[in-house]
GROMACS .gro file of C-alpha atoms in nm:
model
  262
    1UNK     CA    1 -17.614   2.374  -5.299
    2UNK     CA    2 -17.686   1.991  -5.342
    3UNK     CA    3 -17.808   1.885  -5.687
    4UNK     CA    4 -18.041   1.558  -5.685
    5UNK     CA    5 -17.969   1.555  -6.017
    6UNK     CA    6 -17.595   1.495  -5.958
    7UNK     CA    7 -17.561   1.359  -5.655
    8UNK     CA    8 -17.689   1.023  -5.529
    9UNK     CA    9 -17.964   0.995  -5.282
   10UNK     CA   10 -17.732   0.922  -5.043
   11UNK     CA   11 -17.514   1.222  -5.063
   12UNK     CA   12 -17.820   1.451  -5.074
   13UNK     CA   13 -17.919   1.341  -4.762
   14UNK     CA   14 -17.545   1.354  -4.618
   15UNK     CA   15 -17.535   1.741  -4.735
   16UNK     CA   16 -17.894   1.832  -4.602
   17UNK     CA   17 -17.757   1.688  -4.272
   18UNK     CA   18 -17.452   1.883  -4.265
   19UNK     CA   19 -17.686   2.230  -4.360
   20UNK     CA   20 -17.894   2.168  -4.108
   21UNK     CA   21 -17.580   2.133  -3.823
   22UNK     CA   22 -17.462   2.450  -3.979
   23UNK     CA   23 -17.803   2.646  -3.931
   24UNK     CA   24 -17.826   2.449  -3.554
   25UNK     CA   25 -17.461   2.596  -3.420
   26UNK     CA   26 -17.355   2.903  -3.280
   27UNK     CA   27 -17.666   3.205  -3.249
   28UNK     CA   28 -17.675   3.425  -3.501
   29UNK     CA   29 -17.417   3.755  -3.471
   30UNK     CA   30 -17.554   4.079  -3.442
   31UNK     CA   31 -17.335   4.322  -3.494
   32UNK     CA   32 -17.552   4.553  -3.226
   33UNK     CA   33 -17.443   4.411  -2.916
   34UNK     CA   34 -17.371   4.648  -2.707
   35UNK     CA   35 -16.991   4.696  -2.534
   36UNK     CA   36 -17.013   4.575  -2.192
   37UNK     CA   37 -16.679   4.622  -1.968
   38UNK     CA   38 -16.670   4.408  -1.616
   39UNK     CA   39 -16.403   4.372  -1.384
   40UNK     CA   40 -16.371   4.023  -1.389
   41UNK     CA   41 -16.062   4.030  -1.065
   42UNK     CA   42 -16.279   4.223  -0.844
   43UNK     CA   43 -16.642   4.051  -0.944
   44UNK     CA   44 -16.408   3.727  -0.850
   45UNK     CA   45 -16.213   3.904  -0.558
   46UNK     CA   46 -16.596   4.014  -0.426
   47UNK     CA   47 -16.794   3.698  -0.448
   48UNK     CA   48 -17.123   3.853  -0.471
   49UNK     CA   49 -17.376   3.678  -0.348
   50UNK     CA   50 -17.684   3.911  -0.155
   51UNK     CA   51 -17.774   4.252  -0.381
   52UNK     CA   52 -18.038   4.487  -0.426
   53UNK     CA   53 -18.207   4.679  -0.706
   54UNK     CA   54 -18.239   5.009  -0.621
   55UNK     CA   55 -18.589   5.215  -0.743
   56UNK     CA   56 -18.366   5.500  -0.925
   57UNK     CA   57 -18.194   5.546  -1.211
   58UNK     CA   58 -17.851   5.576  -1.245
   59UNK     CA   59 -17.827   5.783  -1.557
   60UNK     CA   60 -18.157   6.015  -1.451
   61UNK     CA   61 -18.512   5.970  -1.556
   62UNK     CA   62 -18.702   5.751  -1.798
   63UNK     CA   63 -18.967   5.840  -2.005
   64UNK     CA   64 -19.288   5.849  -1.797
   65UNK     CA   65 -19.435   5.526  -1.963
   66UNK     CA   66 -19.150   5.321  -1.902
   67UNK     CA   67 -19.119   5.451  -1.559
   68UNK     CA   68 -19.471   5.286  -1.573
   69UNK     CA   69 -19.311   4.940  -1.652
   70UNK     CA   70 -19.031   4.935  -1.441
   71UNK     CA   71 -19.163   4.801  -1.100
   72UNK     CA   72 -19.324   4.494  -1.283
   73UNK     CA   73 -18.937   4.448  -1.515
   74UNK     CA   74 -18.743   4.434  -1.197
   75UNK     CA   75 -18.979   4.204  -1.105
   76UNK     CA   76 -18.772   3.966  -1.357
   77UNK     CA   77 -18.473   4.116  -1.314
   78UNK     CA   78 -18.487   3.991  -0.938
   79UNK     CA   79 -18.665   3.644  -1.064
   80UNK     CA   80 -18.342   3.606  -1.291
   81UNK     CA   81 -18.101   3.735  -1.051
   82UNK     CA   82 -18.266   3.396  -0.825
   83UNK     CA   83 -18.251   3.208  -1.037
   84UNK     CA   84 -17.900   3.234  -1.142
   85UNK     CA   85 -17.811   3.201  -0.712
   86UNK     CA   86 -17.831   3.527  -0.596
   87UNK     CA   87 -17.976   3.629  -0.318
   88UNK     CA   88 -18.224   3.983  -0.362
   89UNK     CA   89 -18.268   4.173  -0.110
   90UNK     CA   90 -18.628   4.379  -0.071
   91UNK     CA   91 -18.664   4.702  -0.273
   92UNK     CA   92 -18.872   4.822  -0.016
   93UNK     CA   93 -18.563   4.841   0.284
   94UNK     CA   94 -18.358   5.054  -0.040
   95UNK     CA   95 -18.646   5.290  -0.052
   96UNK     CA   96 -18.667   5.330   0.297
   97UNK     CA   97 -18.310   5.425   0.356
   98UNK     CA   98 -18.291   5.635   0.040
   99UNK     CA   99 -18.614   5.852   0.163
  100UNK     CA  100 -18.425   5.935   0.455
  101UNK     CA  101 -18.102   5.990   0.311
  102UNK     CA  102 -18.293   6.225   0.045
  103UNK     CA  103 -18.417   6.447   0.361
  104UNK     CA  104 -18.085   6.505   0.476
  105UNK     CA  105 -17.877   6.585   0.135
  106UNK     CA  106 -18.191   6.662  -0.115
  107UNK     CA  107 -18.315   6.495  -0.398
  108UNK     CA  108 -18.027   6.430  -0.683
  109UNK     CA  109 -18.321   6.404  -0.949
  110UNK     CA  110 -18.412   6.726  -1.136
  111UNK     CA  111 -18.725   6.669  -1.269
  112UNK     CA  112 -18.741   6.971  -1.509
  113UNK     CA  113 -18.352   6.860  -1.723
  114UNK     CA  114 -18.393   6.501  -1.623
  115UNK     CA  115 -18.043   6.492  -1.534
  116UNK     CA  116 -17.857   6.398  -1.185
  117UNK     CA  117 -17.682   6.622  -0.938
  118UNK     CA  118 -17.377   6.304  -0.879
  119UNK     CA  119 -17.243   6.497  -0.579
  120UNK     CA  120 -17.562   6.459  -0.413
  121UNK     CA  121 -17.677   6.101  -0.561
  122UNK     CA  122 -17.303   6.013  -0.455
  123UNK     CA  123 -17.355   6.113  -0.085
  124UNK     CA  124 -17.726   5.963  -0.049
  125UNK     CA  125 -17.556   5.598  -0.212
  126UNK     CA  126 -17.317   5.599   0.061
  127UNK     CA  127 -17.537   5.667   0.301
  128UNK     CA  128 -17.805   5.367   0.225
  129UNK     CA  129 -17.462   5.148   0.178
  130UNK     CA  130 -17.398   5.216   0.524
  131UNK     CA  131 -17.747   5.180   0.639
  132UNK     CA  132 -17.785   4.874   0.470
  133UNK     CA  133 -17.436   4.703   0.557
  134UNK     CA  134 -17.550   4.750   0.908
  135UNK     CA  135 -17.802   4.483   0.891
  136UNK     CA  136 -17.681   4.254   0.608
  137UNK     CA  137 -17.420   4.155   0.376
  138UNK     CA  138 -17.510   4.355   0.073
  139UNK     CA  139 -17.253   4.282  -0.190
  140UNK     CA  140 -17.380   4.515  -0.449
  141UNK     CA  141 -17.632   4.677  -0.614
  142UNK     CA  142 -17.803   4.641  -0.936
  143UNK     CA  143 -17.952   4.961  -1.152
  144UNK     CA  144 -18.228   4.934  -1.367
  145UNK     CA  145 -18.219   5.160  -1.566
  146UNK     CA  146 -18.464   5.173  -1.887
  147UNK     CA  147 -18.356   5.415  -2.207
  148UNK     CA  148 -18.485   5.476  -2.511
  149UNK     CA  149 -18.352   5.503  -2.882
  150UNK     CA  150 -18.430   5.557  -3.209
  151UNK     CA  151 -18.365   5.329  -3.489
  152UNK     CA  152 -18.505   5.243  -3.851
  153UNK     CA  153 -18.703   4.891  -3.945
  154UNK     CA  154 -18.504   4.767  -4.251
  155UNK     CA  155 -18.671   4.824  -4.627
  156UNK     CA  156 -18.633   4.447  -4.678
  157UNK     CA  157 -18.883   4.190  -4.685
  158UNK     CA  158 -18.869   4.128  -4.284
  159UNK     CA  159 -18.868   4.485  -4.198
  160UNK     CA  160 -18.614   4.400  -3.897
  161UNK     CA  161 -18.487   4.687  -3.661
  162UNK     CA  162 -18.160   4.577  -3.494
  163UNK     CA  163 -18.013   4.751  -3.181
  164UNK     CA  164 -17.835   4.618  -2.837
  165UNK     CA  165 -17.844   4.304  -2.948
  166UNK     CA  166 -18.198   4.195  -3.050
  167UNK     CA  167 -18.381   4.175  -3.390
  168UNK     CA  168 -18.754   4.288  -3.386
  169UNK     CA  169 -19.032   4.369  -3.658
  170UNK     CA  170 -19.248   4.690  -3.645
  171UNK     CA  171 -19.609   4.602  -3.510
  172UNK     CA  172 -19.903   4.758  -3.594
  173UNK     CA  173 -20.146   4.969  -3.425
  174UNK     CA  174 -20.481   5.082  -3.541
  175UNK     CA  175 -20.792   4.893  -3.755
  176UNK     CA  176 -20.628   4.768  -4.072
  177UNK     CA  177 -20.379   4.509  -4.140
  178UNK     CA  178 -20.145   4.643  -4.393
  179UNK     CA  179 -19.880   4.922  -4.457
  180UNK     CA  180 -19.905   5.137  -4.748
  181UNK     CA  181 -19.668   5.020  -5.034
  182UNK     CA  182 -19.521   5.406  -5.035
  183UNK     CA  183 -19.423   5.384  -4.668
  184UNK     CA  184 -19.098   5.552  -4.536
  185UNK     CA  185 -18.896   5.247  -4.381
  186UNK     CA  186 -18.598   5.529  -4.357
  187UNK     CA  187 -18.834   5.714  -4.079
  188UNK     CA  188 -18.719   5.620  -3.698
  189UNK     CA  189 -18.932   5.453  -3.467
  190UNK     CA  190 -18.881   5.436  -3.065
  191UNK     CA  191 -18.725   5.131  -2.911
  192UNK     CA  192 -18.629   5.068  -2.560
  193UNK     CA  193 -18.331   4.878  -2.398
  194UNK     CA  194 -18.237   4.781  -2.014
  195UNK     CA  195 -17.901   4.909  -1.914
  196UNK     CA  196 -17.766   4.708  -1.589
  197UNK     CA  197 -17.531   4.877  -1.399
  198UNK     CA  198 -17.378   4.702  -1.118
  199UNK     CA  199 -17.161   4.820  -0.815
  200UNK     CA  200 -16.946   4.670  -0.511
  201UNK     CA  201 -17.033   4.787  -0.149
  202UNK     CA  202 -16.787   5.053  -0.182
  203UNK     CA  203 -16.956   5.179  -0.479
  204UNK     CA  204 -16.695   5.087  -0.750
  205UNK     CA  205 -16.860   4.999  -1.061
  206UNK     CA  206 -16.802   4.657  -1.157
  207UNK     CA  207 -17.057   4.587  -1.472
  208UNK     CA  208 -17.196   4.758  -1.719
  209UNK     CA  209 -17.396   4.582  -2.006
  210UNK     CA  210 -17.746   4.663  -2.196
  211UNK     CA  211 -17.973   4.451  -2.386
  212UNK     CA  212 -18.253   4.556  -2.643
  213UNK     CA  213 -18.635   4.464  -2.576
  214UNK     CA  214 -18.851   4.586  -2.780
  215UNK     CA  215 -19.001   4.896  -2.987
  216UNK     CA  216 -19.216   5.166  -2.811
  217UNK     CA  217 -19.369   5.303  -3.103
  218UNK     CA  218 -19.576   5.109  -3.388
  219UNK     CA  219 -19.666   5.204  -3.708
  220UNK     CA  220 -20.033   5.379  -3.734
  221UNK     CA  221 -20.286   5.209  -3.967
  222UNK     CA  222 -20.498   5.510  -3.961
  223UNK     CA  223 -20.266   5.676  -4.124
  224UNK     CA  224 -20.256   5.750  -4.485
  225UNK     CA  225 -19.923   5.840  -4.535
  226UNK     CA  226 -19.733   5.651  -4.277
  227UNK     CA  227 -19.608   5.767  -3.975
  228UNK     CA  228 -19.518   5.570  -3.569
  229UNK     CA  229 -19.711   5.615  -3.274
  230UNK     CA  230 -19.669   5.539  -2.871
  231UNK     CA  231 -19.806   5.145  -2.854
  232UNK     CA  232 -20.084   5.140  -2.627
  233UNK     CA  233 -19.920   4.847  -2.418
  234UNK     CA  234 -19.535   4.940  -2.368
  235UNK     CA  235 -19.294   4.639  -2.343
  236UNK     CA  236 -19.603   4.390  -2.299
  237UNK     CA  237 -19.388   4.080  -2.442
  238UNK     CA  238 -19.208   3.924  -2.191
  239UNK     CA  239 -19.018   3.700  -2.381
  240UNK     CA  240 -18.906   4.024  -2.550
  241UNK     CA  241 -18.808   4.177  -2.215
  242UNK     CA  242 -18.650   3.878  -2.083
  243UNK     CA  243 -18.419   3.851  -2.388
  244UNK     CA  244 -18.282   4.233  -2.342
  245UNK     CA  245 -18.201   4.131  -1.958
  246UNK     CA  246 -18.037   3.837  -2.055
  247UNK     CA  247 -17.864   4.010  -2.286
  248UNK     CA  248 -17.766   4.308  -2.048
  249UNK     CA  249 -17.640   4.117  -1.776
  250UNK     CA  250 -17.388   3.920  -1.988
  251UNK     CA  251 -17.144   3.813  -1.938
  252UNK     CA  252 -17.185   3.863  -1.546
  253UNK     CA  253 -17.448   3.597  -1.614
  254UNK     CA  254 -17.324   3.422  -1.894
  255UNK     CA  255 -17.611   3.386  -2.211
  256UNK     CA  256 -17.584   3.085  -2.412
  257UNK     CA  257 -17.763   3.246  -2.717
  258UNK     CA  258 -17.507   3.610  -2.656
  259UNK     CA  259 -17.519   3.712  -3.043
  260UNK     CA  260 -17.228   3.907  -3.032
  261UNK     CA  261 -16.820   3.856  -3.050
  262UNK     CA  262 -16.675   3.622  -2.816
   0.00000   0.00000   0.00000
């Protein structure tokens, strides 16, 4: 640290310069980020341009109140995919070719496990590829898919819950203002990321990468002796949201502010 006593104006003011060029640089690492893996020979073998974002999860169902969300968050997933020069395709031609595919093999979604019959998902994706290759040039397609976690705010003086990247602090929900000095920062709270899965025409996976957004659950002010509830308004920031897509789709689309390892 710089001493005025010991140092000259001068070199106080050249040290504060070079702290604050040290604070300016590279973001932050979080340790959190999650392990994406992309084919970087086929992505540049491919040259995807046109995709689409299919209404279905790859991995099965989400929770019904982030099913809720998910129209409106590929809503900017297909805003950033534009923006970045791709060219989306309507969700609505997707559903209409996966409806009919789903009459002809049955639904892959089990609605009682949650879990996906890949044999049949496998045979309805081929048949929408073909459907849709027949009246564009559909490069690949992008899956949404949101999941949920559970993870711990910190005991320290931010309270900070890290996961897939992101940083966040525990809101509150109910009529006071404070949390009770004895309350349990060890308990786990919900918190939801975006996975992005992407895949070529013929259905080889090409991407994989997830990015956090932000907690489902807040802490309850009603409560006496502390506990999390659902948030009334599930992933309402969107500057939250935006940062787990940015994060999930790098390095596909590269993120200046990526937190994690090079």
């Amino acid at each position: 640290m710089c001493s005025i006593s010991k140092f000259s104006h001068l070199a106080t003011w050249a040290c504060l310069v070079v702290a604050l060029a040290a604070c300016s640089g590279t973001p932050t690492h979080n340790p959190t980020t999650f392990p994406y893996q992309i084919d970087e020979e086929k992505i540049a073998q491919d040259k995807i341009k046109i995709v689409v974002i299919p209404h279905v999860n790859l991995n099965g169902f989400s929770r019904s109140y982030l099913e809720k969300e998910a129209p409106r968050i590929d809503g900017y997933v297909s805003t950033y995919l534009k923006e970045n020069g791709y060219k989306v395709l309507p969700q609505r031609v997707f559903v209409q070719h996966w409806n009919t595919a789903v009459r002809a093999f049955g639904n892959p979604m089990d609605p009682t496990s949650g879990k996906v019959n890949m044999k049949t998902f496998s045979q309805i994706m081929q048949s929408v590829r073909d459907e849709m290759t027949k009246s564009s040039n559909l490069d690949a397609f992008v899956f949404t898919d949101l999941v949920e976690f559970e993870v711990s705010f910190s005991a320290g003086l931010k309270h900070l819950a890290r996961w897939d990247g992101v940083s966040r602090k525990p809101s509150l929900q109910g009529p006071g203002d404070g949390v009770s000095s004895d309350f349990d920062w060890n308990m786990q709270a919900a918190v939801a990321s975006i996975q992005i899965s992407i895949f070529d025409s013929q259905l080889q996976r090409l991407f994989i990468g997830r990015g956090g957004m932000d907690a489902t659950e807040a802490i309850d002010t009603r409560s006496s002796s502390g506990r999390y509830i659902r948030r009334r308004n599930v992933l309402e920031n969107k500057d939250n949201v935006m940062e787990g897509i940015m994060l999930a789709f790098h390095p596909f689309i590269p993120f200046e502010d990526w937190p994690g390892n090079p």
